[in-house]
Amino acid sequence: MLAGRLLADGGADVVRVAPLGGDPLNDEPPFFGQSDVSVQDTWYNAGKRVVELDLAAVAGRDGFLALVAAADLLIDDWTPGREPFSAEEIGAVNPALVRVSVTPAGEDGPWSGMASNDLVQNALCGSASVTGDADTPPLSGYGNQSHHTAGLYAAIVALAALRARRLTGEPQHVTLSAHEALVSCTEQVLMQWWFPEGGWNGPVAKRQGSLHWSGAYAVYPGKDGRGVMVTVALKFATSILPWLEESKAAQDLADTVKYPDLAAMLGDLPYVMRVMKEWVATFDGDDLFHEAQRRHQPFGAVWDIATAIRSPQIEARGYLRPIAIERVGTVPFPGRFFRTSADG
């Protein structure tokens, strides 16, 4: 879904092949107002041409192979062993094709035929296990995050494969495991694997709310209840500590006897973060966020969607643009993920 959207954003002519009756995303909530028009279908298929084909019928198969014959790139998510077309059939109509095959967990192995969805993928890769706090069960992040990760990887490897074909003249077929892509993004797992003596909280990361596995990032409420993500990981001695001292909130963090150097202070991270939490509670959340931006500190305000889309950054970048949607009317709609020098 996302891979094609990203390539369309970059200027590619993208054709989405859907079954007769329309893209299954048509039935996915949420919908625009009281209409039956899916927000997800509209968003993921923006910039694409949707062609409905019955791949079980001769006419549909012929139509699909005609599209493949004229294409530079095919991205498929067929179940291994149950592909509607063989590699030979595809290669016969387009010997120079670049193909990216996305599967839940690879083309062979014990999970190769596994049926999967966003919840299953988040559970298998470990991201759900560290989401939430110690008193809650594992949680899956909102918004098809596993699909987005796999889609981003698919777009990247598609561009790499296209470049490889241009350089070598050889057709390319890349197989992408969504599971492997997701595991590569589960930060604390990689850190614990590569640095087992790093002093982490055991071989399996614990659920600890917003607190980062390093102990140096967390979301704390401001005095108005607005949550703010703060960290002591960057320029603590030269930026954050002087700011705490200005606010008369440093407590004893500047004590050179107790903390003779930065390493000693950061070795007492639970206490340092407790001081930060008390300090955050003296600010309105947005005020602290904007002052941190002025001081080049990567703090982040916790905004709901309605607040986020009204932010000055969204307005300045012209991200929301009015588009006309059939049976809905004109609505503000998210724009492209990126722009390039080719956009002028």
CSV table of N, CA, C and O in Angstrom, one decimal, residues 210-212 216-222 226-234 273 276 279-280 285 288-289 292-293 297-303:
chain,number,residue,atom,x,y,z
A,210,SER,N,6.4,5.3,28.9
A,210,SER,CA,7.1,6.1,27.9
A,210,SER,C,8.6,6.1,28.1
A,210,SER,O,9.4,6.6,27.2
A,211,LEU,N,9.1,5.6,29.2
A,211,LEU,CA,10.6,5.6,29.4
A,211,LEU,C,11.3,4.8,28.4
A,211,LEU,O,11.1,3.6,28.3
A,212,HIS,N,12.3,5.5,27.8
A,212,HIS,CA,13.1,4.8,26.8
A,212,HIS,C,14.0,3.7,27.4
A,212,HIS,O,14.3,3.8,28.6
A,216,ALA,N,17.0,7.5,29.4
A,216,ALA,CA,17.3,9.0,29.2
A,216,ALA,C,16.2,9.7,28.4
A,216,ALA,O,16.4,10.9,28.2
A,217,TYR,N,15.1,9.1,28.1
A,217,TYR,CA,14.0,9.8,27.4
A,217,TYR,C,12.7,9.4,28.1
A,217,TYR,O,12.5,8.2,28.4
A,218,ALA,N,11.8,10.3,28.3
A,218,ALA,CA,10.5,10.0,28.9
A,218,ALA,C,9.5,11.1,28.6
A,218,ALA,O,9.9,12.3,28.3
A,219,VAL,N,8.2,10.8,28.6
A,219,VAL,CA,7.1,11.8,28.5
A,219,VAL,C,6.6,12.1,29.9
A,219,VAL,O,6.2,11.3,30.7
A,220,TYR,N,6.7,13.4,30.3
A,220,TYR,CA,6.2,13.9,31.5
A,220,TYR,C,5.1,15.0,31.3
A,220,TYR,O,5.2,15.7,30.4
A,221,PRO,N,4.1,15.1,32.3
A,221,PRO,CA,3.1,16.1,32.1
A,221,PRO,C,3.6,17.5,32.6
A,221,PRO,O,4.2,17.6,33.6
A,222,GLY,N,3.2,18.5,31.8
A,222,GLY,CA,3.4,19.9,32.2
A,222,GLY,C,2.3,20.3,33.2
A,222,GLY,O,1.4,19.5,33.5
A,226,ARG,N,-0.4,19.0,29.6
A,226,ARG,CA,0.2,18.6,28.3
A,226,ARG,C,1.5,17.8,28.5
A,226,ARG,O,2.4,18.2,29.2
A,227,GLY,N,1.5,16.6,27.8
A,227,GLY,CA,2.7,15.8,27.9
A,227,GLY,C,3.8,16.3,27.1
A,227,GLY,O,3.6,16.9,26.0
A,228,VAL,N,5.0,16.2,27.5
A,228,VAL,CA,6.2,16.6,26.8
A,228,VAL,C,7.3,15.5,26.9
A,228,VAL,O,7.6,15.0,28.0
A,229,MET,N,7.8,15.1,25.7
A,229,MET,CA,8.9,14.2,25.7
A,229,MET,C,10.2,15.0,25.9
A,229,MET,O,10.5,15.9,25.2
A,230,VAL,N,10.9,14.6,27.0
A,230,VAL,CA,12.2,15.3,27.3
A,230,VAL,C,13.3,14.2,27.3
A,230,VAL,O,13.1,13.0,27.5
A,231,THR,N,14.5,14.7,27.1
A,231,THR,CA,15.7,13.8,27.2
A,231,THR,C,16.9,14.6,27.8
A,231,THR,O,17.0,15.8,27.7
A,232,VAL,N,17.7,13.8,28.4
A,232,VAL,CA,19.0,14.4,28.9
A,232,VAL,C,20.2,13.8,28.1
A,232,VAL,O,21.3,14.0,28.5
A,233,ALA,N,19.9,13.2,27.0
A,233,ALA,CA,20.9,12.5,26.2
A,233,ALA,C,21.8,13.4,25.4
A,233,ALA,O,22.9,13.1,25.0
A,234,LEU,N,21.3,14.7,25.1
A,234,LEU,CA,22.0,15.5,24.2
A,234,LEU,C,22.4,16.9,24.9
A,234,LEU,O,21.5,17.6,25.3
A,273,MET,N,16.4,11.9,35.9
A,273,MET,CA,15.1,12.0,35.2
A,273,MET,C,14.0,12.4,36.2
A,273,MET,O,13.0,13.1,35.8
A,276,MET,N,14.1,16.1,36.3
A,276,MET,CA,13.5,16.6,35.0
A,276,MET,C,12.0,16.5,35.1
A,276,MET,O,11.3,17.5,34.7
A,279,TRP,N,10.8,19.4,37.1
A,279,TRP,CA,11.0,20.6,36.4
A,279,TRP,C,10.0,20.8,35.3
A,279,TRP,O,9.4,21.9,35.2
A,280,VAL,N,9.7,19.8,34.6
A,280,VAL,CA,8.7,19.9,33.5
A,280,VAL,C,7.3,20.3,34.1
A,280,VAL,O,6.6,21.1,33.5
A,285,GLY,N,2.9,22.8,28.9
A,285,GLY,CA,3.6,21.9,28.0
A,285,GLY,C,4.1,22.5,26.7
A,285,GLY,O,5.2,22.4,26.3
A,288,LEU,N,7.1,24.9,27.2
A,288,LEU,CA,8.3,24.2,27.3
A,288,LEU,C,8.8,23.7,26.0
A,288,LEU,O,10.0,23.8,25.7
A,289,PHE,N,7.9,23.1,25.2
A,289,PHE,CA,8.3,22.6,23.9
A,289,PHE,C,8.9,23.7,23.0
A,289,PHE,O,10.0,23.5,22.4
A,292,ALA,N,12.3,24.8,24.2
A,292,ALA,CA,13.3,23.8,23.9
A,292,ALA,C,13.7,23.9,22.4
A,292,ALA,O,14.9,23.7,22.1
A,293,GLN,N,12.7,24.1,21.6
A,293,GLN,CA,13.1,24.3,20.1
A,293,GLN,C,14.0,25.5,20.0
A,293,GLN,O,15.0,25.4,19.2
A,297,GLN,N,16.9,21.9,21.5
A,297,GLN,CA,16.8,20.6,22.3
A,297,GLN,C,15.6,19.8,21.7
A,297,GLN,O,14.5,20.4,21.4
A,298,PRO,N,15.8,18.5,21.5
A,298,PRO,CA,14.8,17.7,20.8
A,298,PRO,C,13.6,17.3,21.7
A,298,PRO,O,13.3,16.1,21.8
A,299,PHE,N,13.0,18.2,22.4
A,299,PHE,CA,11.8,17.9,23.1
A,299,PHE,C,10.6,17.8,22.2
A,299,PHE,O,10.6,18.4,21.1
A,300,GLY,N,9.6,17.1,22.6
A,300,GLY,CA,8.4,17.0,21.8
A,300,GLY,C,7.1,17.1,22.5
A,300,GLY,O,6.9,16.4,23.6
A,301,ALA,N,6.2,18.0,22.1
A,301,ALA,CA,4.9,18.1,22.8
A,301,ALA,C,4.0,16.9,22.3
A,301,ALA,O,4.1,16.5,21.2
A,302,VAL,N,3.2,16.4,23.2
A,302,VAL,CA,2.3,15.3,22.9
A,302,VAL,C,0.9,16.0,22.5
A,302,VAL,O,0.2,16.5,23.3
A,303,TRP,N,0.7,15.9,21.2
A,303,TRP,CA,-0.5,16.6,20.6
A,303,TRP,C,-1.4,15.5,20.0
A,303,TRP,O,-1.0,14.5,19.5
